[in-house]
Coordinates of C-alpha atoms in Angstrom, one line a residue:
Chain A
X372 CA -21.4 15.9 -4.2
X373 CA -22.8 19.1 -5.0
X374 CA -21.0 21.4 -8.0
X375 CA -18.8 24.1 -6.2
X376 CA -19.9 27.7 -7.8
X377 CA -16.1 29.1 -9.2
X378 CA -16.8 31.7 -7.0
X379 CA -16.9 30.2 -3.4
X380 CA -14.0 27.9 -4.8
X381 CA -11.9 30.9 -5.7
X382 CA -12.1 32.1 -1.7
X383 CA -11.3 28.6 -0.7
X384 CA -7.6 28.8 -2.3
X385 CA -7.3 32.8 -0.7
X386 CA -5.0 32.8 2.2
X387 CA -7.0 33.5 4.8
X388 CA -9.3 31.3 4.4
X389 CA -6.4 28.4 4.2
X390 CA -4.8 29.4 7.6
X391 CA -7.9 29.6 9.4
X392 CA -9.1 26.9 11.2
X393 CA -12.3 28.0 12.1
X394 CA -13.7 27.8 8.4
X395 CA -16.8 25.5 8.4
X396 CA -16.1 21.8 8.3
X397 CA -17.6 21.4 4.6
X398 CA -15.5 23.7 3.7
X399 CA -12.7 22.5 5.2
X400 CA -13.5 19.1 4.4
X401 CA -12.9 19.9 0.8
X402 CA -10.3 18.7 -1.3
X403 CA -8.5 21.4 -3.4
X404 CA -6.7 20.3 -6.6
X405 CA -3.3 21.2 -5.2
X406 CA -3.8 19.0 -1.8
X407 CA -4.6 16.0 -4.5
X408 CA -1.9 16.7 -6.7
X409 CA 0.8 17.0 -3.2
X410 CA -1.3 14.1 -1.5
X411 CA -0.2 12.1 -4.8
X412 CA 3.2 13.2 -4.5
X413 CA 3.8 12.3 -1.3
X414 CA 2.0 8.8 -1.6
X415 CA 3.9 8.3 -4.8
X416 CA 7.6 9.3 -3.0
X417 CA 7.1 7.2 0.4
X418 CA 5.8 4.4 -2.8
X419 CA 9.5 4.5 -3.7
X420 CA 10.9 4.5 -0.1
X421 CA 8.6 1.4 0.1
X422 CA 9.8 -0.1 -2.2
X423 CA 13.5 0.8 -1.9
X424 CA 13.3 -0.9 1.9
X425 CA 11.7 -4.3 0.7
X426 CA 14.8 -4.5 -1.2
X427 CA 16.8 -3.8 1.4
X428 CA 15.0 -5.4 4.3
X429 CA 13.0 -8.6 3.3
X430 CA 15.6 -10.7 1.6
X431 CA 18.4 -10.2 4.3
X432 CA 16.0 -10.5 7.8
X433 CA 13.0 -12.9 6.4
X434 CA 14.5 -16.3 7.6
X435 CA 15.5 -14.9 11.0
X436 CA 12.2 -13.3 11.4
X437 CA 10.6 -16.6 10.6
X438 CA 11.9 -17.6 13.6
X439 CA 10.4 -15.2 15.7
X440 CA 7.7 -15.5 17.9
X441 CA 5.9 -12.0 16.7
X442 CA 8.4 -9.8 17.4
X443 CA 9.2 -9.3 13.5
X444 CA 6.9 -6.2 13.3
X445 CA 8.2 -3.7 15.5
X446 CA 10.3 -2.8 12.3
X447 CA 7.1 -2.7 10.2
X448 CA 6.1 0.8 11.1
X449 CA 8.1 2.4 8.2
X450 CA 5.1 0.7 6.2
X451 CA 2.9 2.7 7.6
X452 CA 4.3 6.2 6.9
X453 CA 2.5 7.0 4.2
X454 CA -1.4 7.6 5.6
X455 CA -0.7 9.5 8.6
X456 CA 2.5 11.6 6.7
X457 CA 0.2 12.4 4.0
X458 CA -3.4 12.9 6.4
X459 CA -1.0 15.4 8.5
X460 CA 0.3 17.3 5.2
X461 CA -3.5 17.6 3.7
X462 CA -5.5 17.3 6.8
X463 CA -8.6 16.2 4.8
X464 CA -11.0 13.7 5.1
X465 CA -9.9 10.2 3.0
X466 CA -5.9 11.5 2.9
X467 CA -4.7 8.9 4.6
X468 CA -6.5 5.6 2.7
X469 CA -5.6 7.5 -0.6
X470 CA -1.9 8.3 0.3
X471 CA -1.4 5.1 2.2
X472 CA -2.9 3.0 -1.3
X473 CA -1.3 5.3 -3.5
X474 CA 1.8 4.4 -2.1
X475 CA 1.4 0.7 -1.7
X476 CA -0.1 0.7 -5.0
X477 CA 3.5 2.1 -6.3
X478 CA 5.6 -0.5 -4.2
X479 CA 3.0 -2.8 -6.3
X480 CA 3.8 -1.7 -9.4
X481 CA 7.4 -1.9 -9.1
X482 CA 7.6 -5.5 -8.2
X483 CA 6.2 -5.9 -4.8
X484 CA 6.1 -9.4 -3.6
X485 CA 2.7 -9.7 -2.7
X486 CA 1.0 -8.0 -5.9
X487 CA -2.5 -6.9 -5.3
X488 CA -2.5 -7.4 -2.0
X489 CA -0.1 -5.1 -1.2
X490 CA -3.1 -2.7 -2.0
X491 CA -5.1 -4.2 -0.1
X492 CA -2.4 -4.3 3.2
X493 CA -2.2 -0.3 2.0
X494 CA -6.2 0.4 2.7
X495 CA -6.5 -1.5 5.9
X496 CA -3.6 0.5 7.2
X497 CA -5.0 3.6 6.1
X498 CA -8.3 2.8 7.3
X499 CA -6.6 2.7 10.6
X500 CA -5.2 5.9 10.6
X501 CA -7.7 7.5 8.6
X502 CA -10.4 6.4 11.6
X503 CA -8.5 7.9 14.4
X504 CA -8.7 11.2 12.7
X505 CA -12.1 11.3 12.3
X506 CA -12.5 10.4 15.5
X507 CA -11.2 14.0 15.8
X508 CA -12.7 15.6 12.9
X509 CA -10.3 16.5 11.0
X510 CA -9.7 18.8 13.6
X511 CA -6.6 18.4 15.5
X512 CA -3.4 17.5 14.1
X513 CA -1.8 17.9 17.5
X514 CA 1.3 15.1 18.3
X515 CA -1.0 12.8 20.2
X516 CA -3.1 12.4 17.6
X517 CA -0.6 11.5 14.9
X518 CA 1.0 9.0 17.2
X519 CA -2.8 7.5 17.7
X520 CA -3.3 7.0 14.0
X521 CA 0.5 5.2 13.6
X522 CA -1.1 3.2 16.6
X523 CA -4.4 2.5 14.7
X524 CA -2.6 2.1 11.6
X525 CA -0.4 -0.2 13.2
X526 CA -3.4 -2.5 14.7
X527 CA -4.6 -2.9 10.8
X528 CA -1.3 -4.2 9.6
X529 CA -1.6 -6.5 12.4
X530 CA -4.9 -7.6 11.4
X531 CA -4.8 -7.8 7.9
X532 CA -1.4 -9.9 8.4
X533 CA -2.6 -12.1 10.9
X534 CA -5.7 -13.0 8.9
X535 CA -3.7 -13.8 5.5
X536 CA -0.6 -14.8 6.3
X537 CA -0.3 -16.1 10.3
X538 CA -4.1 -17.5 10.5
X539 CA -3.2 -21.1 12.7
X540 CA -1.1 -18.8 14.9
X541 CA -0.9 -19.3 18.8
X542 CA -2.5 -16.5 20.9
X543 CA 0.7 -16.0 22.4
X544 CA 2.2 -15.0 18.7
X545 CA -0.3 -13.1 17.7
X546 CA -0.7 -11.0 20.9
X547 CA 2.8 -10.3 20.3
X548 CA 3.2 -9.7 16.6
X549 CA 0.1 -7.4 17.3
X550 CA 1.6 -5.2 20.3
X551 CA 4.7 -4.7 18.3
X552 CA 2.7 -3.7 15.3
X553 CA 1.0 -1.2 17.1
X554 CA 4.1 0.5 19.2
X555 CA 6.3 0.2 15.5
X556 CA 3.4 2.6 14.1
X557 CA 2.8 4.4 17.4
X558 CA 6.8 5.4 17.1
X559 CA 7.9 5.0 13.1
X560 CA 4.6 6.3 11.8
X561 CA 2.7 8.8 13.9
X562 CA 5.7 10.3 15.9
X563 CA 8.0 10.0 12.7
X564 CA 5.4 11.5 10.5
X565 CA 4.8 14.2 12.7
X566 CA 8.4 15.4 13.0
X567 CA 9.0 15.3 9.4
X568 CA 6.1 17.2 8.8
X569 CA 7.2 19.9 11.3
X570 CA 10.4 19.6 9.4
X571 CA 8.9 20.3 6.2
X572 CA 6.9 23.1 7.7
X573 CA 9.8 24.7 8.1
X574 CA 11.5 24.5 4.3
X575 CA 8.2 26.4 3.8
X576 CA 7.0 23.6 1.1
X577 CA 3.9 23.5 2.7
X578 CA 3.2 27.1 2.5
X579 CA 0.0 26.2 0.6
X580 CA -1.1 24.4 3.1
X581 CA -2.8 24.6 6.8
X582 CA -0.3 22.4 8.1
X583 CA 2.8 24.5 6.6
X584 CA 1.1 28.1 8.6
X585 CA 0.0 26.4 11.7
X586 CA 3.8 25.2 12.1
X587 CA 5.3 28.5 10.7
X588 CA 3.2 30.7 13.4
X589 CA 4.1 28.3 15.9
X590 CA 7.7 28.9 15.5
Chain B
X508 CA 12.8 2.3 -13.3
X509 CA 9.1 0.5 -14.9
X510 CA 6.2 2.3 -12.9
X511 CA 5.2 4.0 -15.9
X512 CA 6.9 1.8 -18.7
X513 CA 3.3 0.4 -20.8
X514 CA 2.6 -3.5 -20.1
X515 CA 1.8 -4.7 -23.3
X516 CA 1.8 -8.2 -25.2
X517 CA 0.0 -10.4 -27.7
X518 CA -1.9 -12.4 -25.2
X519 CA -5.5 -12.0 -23.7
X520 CA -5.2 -11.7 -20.7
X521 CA -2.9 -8.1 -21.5
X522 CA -6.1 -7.2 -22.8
X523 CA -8.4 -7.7 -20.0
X524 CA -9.2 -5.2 -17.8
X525 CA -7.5 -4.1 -14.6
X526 CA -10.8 -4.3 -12.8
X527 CA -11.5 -7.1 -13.5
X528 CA -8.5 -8.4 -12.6
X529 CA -8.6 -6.7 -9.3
X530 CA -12.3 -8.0 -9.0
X531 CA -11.1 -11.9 -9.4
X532 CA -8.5 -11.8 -7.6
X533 CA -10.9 -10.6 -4.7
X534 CA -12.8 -13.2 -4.7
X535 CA -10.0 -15.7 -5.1
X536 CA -8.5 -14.2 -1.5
X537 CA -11.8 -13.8 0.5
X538 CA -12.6 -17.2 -0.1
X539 CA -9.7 -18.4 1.1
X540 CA -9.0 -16.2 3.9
X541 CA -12.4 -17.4 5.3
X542 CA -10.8 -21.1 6.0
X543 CA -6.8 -22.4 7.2
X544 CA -7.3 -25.8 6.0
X545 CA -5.3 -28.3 3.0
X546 CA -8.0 -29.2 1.3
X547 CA -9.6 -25.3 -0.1
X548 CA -5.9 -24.2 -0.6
X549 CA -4.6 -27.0 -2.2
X550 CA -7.8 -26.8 -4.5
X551 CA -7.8 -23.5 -5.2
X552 CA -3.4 -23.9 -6.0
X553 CA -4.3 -26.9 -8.3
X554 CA -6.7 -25.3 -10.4
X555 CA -4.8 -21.9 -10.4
X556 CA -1.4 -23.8 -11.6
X557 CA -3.7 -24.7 -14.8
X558 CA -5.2 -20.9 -15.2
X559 CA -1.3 -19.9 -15.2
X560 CA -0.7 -21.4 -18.3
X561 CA -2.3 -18.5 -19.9
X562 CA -1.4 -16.0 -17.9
X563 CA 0.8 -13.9 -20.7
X564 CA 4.1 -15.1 -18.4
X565 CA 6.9 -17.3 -19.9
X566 CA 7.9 -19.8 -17.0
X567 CA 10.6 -17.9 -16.5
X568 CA 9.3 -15.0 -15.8
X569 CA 6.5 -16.0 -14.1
X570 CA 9.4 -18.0 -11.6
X571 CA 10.9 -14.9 -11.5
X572 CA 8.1 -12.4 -10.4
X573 CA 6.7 -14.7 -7.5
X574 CA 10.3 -16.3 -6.4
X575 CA 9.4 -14.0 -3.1
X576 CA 6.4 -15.6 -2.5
X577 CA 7.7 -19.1 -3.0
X578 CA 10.5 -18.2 -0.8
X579 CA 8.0 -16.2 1.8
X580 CA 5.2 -19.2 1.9
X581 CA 7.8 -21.9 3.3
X582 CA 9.1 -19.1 6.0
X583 CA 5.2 -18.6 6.9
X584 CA 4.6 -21.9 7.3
X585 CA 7.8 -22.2 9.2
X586 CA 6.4 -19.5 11.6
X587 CA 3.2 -21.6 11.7
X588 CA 5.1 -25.0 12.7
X589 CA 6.8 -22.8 15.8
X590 CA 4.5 -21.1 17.1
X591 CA 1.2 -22.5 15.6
X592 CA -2.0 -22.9 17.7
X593 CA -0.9 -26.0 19.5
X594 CA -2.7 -29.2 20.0
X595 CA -2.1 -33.1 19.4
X596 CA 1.0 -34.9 20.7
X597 CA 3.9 -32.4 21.2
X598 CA 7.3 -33.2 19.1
X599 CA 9.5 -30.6 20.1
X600 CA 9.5 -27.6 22.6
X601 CA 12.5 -25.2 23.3
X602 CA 11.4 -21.8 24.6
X603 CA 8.2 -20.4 22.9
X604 CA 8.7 -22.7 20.1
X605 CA 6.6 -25.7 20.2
X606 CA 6.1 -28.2 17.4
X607 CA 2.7 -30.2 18.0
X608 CA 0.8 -32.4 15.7
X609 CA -1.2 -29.7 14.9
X610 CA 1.0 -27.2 14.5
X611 CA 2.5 -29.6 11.7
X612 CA -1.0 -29.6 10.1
X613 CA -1.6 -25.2 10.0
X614 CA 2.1 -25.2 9.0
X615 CA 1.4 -27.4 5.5
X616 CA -2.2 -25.4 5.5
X617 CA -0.3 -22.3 5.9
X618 CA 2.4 -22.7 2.9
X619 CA -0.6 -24.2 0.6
X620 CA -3.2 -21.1 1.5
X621 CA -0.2 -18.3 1.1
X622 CA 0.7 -19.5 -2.2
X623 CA -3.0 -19.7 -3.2
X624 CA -4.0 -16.4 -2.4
X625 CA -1.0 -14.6 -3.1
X626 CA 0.2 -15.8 -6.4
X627 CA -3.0 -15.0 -8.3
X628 CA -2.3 -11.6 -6.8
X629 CA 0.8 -11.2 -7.8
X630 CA 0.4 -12.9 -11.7
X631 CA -2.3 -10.7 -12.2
X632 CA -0.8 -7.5 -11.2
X633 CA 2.0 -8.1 -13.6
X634 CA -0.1 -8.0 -16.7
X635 CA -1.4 -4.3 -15.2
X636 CA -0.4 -1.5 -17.2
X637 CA -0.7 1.6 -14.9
X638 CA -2.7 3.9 -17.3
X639 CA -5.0 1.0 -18.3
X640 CA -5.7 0.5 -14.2
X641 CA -6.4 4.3 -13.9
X642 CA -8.6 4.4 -16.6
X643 CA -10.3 1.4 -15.1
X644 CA -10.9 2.6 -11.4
X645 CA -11.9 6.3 -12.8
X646 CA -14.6 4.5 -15.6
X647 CA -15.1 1.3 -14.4
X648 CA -15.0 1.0 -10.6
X649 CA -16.4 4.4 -10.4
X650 CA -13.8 6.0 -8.5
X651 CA -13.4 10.3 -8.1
X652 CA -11.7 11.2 -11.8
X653 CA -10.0 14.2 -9.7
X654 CA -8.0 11.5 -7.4
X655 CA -7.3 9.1 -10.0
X656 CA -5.8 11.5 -12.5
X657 CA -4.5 13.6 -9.6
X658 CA -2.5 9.8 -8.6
X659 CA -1.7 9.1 -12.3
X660 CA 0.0 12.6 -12.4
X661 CA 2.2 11.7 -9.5
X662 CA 2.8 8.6 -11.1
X663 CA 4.3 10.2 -13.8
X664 CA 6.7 12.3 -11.7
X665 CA 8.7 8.9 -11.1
X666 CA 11.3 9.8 -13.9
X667 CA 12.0 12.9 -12.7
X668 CA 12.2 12.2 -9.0
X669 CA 15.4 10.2 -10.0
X670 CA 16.8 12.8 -11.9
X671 CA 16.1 15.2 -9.0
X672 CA 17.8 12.2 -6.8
X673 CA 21.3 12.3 -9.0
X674 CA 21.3 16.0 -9.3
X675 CA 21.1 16.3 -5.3
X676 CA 23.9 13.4 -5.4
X677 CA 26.3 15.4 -7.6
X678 CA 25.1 19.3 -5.8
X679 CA 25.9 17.7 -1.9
X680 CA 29.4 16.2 -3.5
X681 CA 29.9 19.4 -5.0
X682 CA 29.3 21.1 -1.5
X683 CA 31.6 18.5 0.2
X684 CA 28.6 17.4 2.3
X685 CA 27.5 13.7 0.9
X686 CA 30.5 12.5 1.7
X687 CA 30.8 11.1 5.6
X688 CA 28.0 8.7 6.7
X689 CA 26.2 6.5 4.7
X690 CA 22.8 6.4 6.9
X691 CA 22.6 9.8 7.5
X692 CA 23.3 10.8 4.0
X693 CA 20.5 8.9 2.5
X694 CA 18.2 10.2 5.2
X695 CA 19.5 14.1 4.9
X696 CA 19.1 13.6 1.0
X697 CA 15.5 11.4 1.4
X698 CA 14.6 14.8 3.0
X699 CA 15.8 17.1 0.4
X700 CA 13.6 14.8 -2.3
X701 CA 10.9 15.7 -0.6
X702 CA 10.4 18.9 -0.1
X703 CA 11.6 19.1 -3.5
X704 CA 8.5 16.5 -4.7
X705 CA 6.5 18.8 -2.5
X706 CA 7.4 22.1 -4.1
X707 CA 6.9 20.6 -7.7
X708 CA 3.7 19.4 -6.9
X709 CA 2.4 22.3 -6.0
X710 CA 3.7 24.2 -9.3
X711 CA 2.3 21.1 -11.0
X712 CA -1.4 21.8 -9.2
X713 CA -1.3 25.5 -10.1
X714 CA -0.8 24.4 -14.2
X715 CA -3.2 21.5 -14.0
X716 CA -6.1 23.8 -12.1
X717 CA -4.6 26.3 -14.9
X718 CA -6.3 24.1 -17.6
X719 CA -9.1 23.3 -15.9
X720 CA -8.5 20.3 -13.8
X721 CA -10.9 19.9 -11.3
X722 CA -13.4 22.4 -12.6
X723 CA -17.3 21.3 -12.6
X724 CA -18.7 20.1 -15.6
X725 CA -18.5 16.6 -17.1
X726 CA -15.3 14.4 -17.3
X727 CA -14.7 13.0 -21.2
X728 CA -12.4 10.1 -21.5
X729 CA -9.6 10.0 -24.2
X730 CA -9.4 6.2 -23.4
X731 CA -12.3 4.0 -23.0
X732 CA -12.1 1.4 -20.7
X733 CA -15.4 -1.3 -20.3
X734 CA -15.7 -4.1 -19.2
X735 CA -16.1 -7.2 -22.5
X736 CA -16.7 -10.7 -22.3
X737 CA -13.1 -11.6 -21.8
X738 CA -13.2 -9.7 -18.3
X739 CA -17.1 -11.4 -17.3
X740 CA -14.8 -14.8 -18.1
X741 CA -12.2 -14.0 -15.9
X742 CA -14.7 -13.0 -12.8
X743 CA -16.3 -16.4 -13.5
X744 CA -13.0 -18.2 -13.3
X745 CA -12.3 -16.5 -10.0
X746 CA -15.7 -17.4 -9.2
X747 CA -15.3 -21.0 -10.5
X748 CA -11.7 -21.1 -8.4
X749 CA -13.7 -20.1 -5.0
X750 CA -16.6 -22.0 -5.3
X751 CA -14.3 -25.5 -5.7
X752 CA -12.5 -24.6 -2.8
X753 CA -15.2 -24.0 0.0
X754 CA -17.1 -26.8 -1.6
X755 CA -14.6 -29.5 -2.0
X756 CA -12.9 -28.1 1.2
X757 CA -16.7 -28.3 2.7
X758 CA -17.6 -31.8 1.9
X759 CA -14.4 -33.2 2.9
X760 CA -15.2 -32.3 6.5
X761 CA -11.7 -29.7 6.2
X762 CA -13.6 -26.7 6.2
X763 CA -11.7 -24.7 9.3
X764 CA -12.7 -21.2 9.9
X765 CA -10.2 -18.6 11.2
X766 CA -9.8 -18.2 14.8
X767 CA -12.7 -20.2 15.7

């Protein structure tokens, strides 16, 4: 990527130029050190809530679930929080891999079960999410669209579980465990997400960010 | 709580880089997500019970840190024997559970190829210290420095988001509102946390882009991290660990490739 001159990125951090929406995409597109540092943040805080709900959730439900044909994951959108939460605080390109693997990559580090492939789970879910928003690039941040990416988001979780863990399932399983997947992110994730971050817009914690004015003017 | 606590001890394998770690552990998987057969797990889980012995893990820890996994591999394969692509003479049916002969075959495949790919996962990422593995992915793997560090910095805030989670604890009591409803008080104080995280984050941007964080010019590195023979050795076990797998799985005739 080609060196920012100090000056242009001194404009970029002015306020106009963060509430407008009609700044040029490469512009927009680029990440400022404070949207990294709160991306971080939030990846590294939904980590903990991660984490916290394995310990909660897994050991108690696991051998009832077992016995389930697929309709374990409808619960498994709280997983997914992370990407679209943190691509809806940011809005930039990548935000929801990086805060989605951030935060798995904390539930790792504290002891999740699966180790390094509870990174892995963490960037196939993001890639979900992260692909419906550039389907819209990185443009609209509208509820629809946040409810598409927990849907997306969703559909990776059910892929990437279904691959490693469910393989010699029936069609009949997987078809379910996959629906339930995607209407757990559709709900938990993307509508979740978006309500929180309409919630935080309104602390005024996201005044340095698009997503914190857009929701301020709007009320 | 240990995210940031350093993982350190006299072994080699504490000294071997997270990458590479990450790197075998790869290969280990996508070999062996390729195929749902006995024969490339069970390899794979023999030669890997050896490689533990020098994983840096007293047996009791090493029980300890992947009891979830032995517990979840059975339940998997549990799952499997229910509702498992069905075919062969049928033992047992009782709504949309139906136990066939091959259901009983993916089921075994299924507890053999979860423990195989997962546990080298999980011994592997216990030997990770967290500031080795961000060194790693900024130097080694390449990665942006500015998201790295940027993660590493949030990583740090750990400490103090549990301070900030007792202080909230003790303010609400002192307000008289933590005290009816378990649910929604750990929602309505999850809530507070955050925007609090949020807020220090941004203060914590200001002073890192204070001193230069994120400004153009090149990145120094107070810790080195390379890649040494030890790590090459560890690729070529996971290499080694793959290759008998397919093969042996291959040559058997057991070779079963997902969803086909």
């Amino acid at each position: 990527m080609k060196p920012v001159p100090f000056t242009v990125k001194g404009t970029i951090v002015t306020t106009t130029s963060i509430s407008s929406t009609r700044s040029p995409l490469r512009l927009r597109a680029k990440w400022r050190v404070v949207d990294i540092v709160v991306a971080s943040v939030v990846g590294v805080a939904i980590g903990l809530v991660y984490f916290a709900w394995d310990q909660v959730y897994v050991p108690a439900t696991a051998p009832l679930e077992a016995a389930l044909p697929g309709l374990q994951s409808i619960t498994y959108g709280i997983w997914l929080v992370a990407g679209v939460l943190g691509a809806l605080i940011v809005r930039k390109p990548g935000a929801a891999i990086f805060v989605e693997v951030l935060a798995a990559t904390v539930e790792g580090l504290l002891g999740a079960k699966w180790g390094l492939l509870t990174l892995e789970g963490g960037f196939v879910q993001g890639l979900g999410a992260e692909l419906v928003f550039l389907v819209f690039v990185y443009a609209n941040w509208r509820v629809f669209v946040a409810v598409l990416a927990g849907a997306a988001s969703g559909l990776g979780m059910a892929v990437n579980d279904l691959t490693l863990w469910y393989a010699g399932a029936s069609q009949g399983f997987a078809s379910a465990y996959a629906i339930c997947a995607v209407v757990s992110g559709a709900v938990i994730a993307g509508l979740g997400s978006w309500l929180l971050v309409r919630a935080l817009a309104r602390t005024g914690a996201l005044s340095r960010f698009a997503s914190g004015r857009s929701a301020a003017a709007a009320n | 709580m240990s995210v940031m606590t350093p993982v350190a001890g006299r072994q080699a394998v504490y000294r071997l880089n997270p990458v590479a770690k990450v790197v075998a552990s790869a290969i280990i998987g996508i070999a062996l997500v390729i195929s749902i057969d006995w024969v490339s797990a069970g390899v794979a889980l023999a030669i890997e019970g050896v490689l533990f012995l020098w994983s840096g893990l007293s047996p009791r820890r090493f029980f300890l840190r992947t009891l979830a996994v032995w517990i979840a591999a059975p339940l998997a394969g549990f799952t499997i024997l229910l509702y498992g692509r069905p075919s062969g003479a049928v033992h047992f049916q009782f709504l949309f559970m139906q136990v066939t002969d091959g259901s009983i075959e993916l089921a075994i495949a299924t507890v053999l190829r979860v423990l195989a790919i997962a546990l080298p996962a999980v011994v592997l990422f216990v030997t990770i210290d967290p500031t080795d593995l961000a060194d790693g992915l900024a130097q080694v793997a390449k990665l942006p420095a500015r998201f790295v560090l940027g993660a590493l910095a949030g990583l740090r805030l750990v400490s103090l988001f549990l301070e900030d989670w007792r202080s909230l604890e003790l303010a609400r009591r002192a307000r008289g509102v933590g005290d009816s409803g378990r649910i929604r008080r750990l929602l309505g104080q999850s809530f507070a946390l955050l925007v609090l995280s949020i807020r220090r984050g941004s203060k914590l941007a200001t002073a890192m882009e204070a001193r230069g964080f994120g400004a153009p010019g090149k990145r120094t590195w107070a810790r080195e991290s390379r890649l040494g023979r030890g790590d090459a050795a560890l690729i070529a076990l996971g290499v080694l660990v793959a290759a008998a797998a397919v093969s042996a799985s291959v040559i058997t005739g057991h070779w079963n490739v997902i969803g086909a």
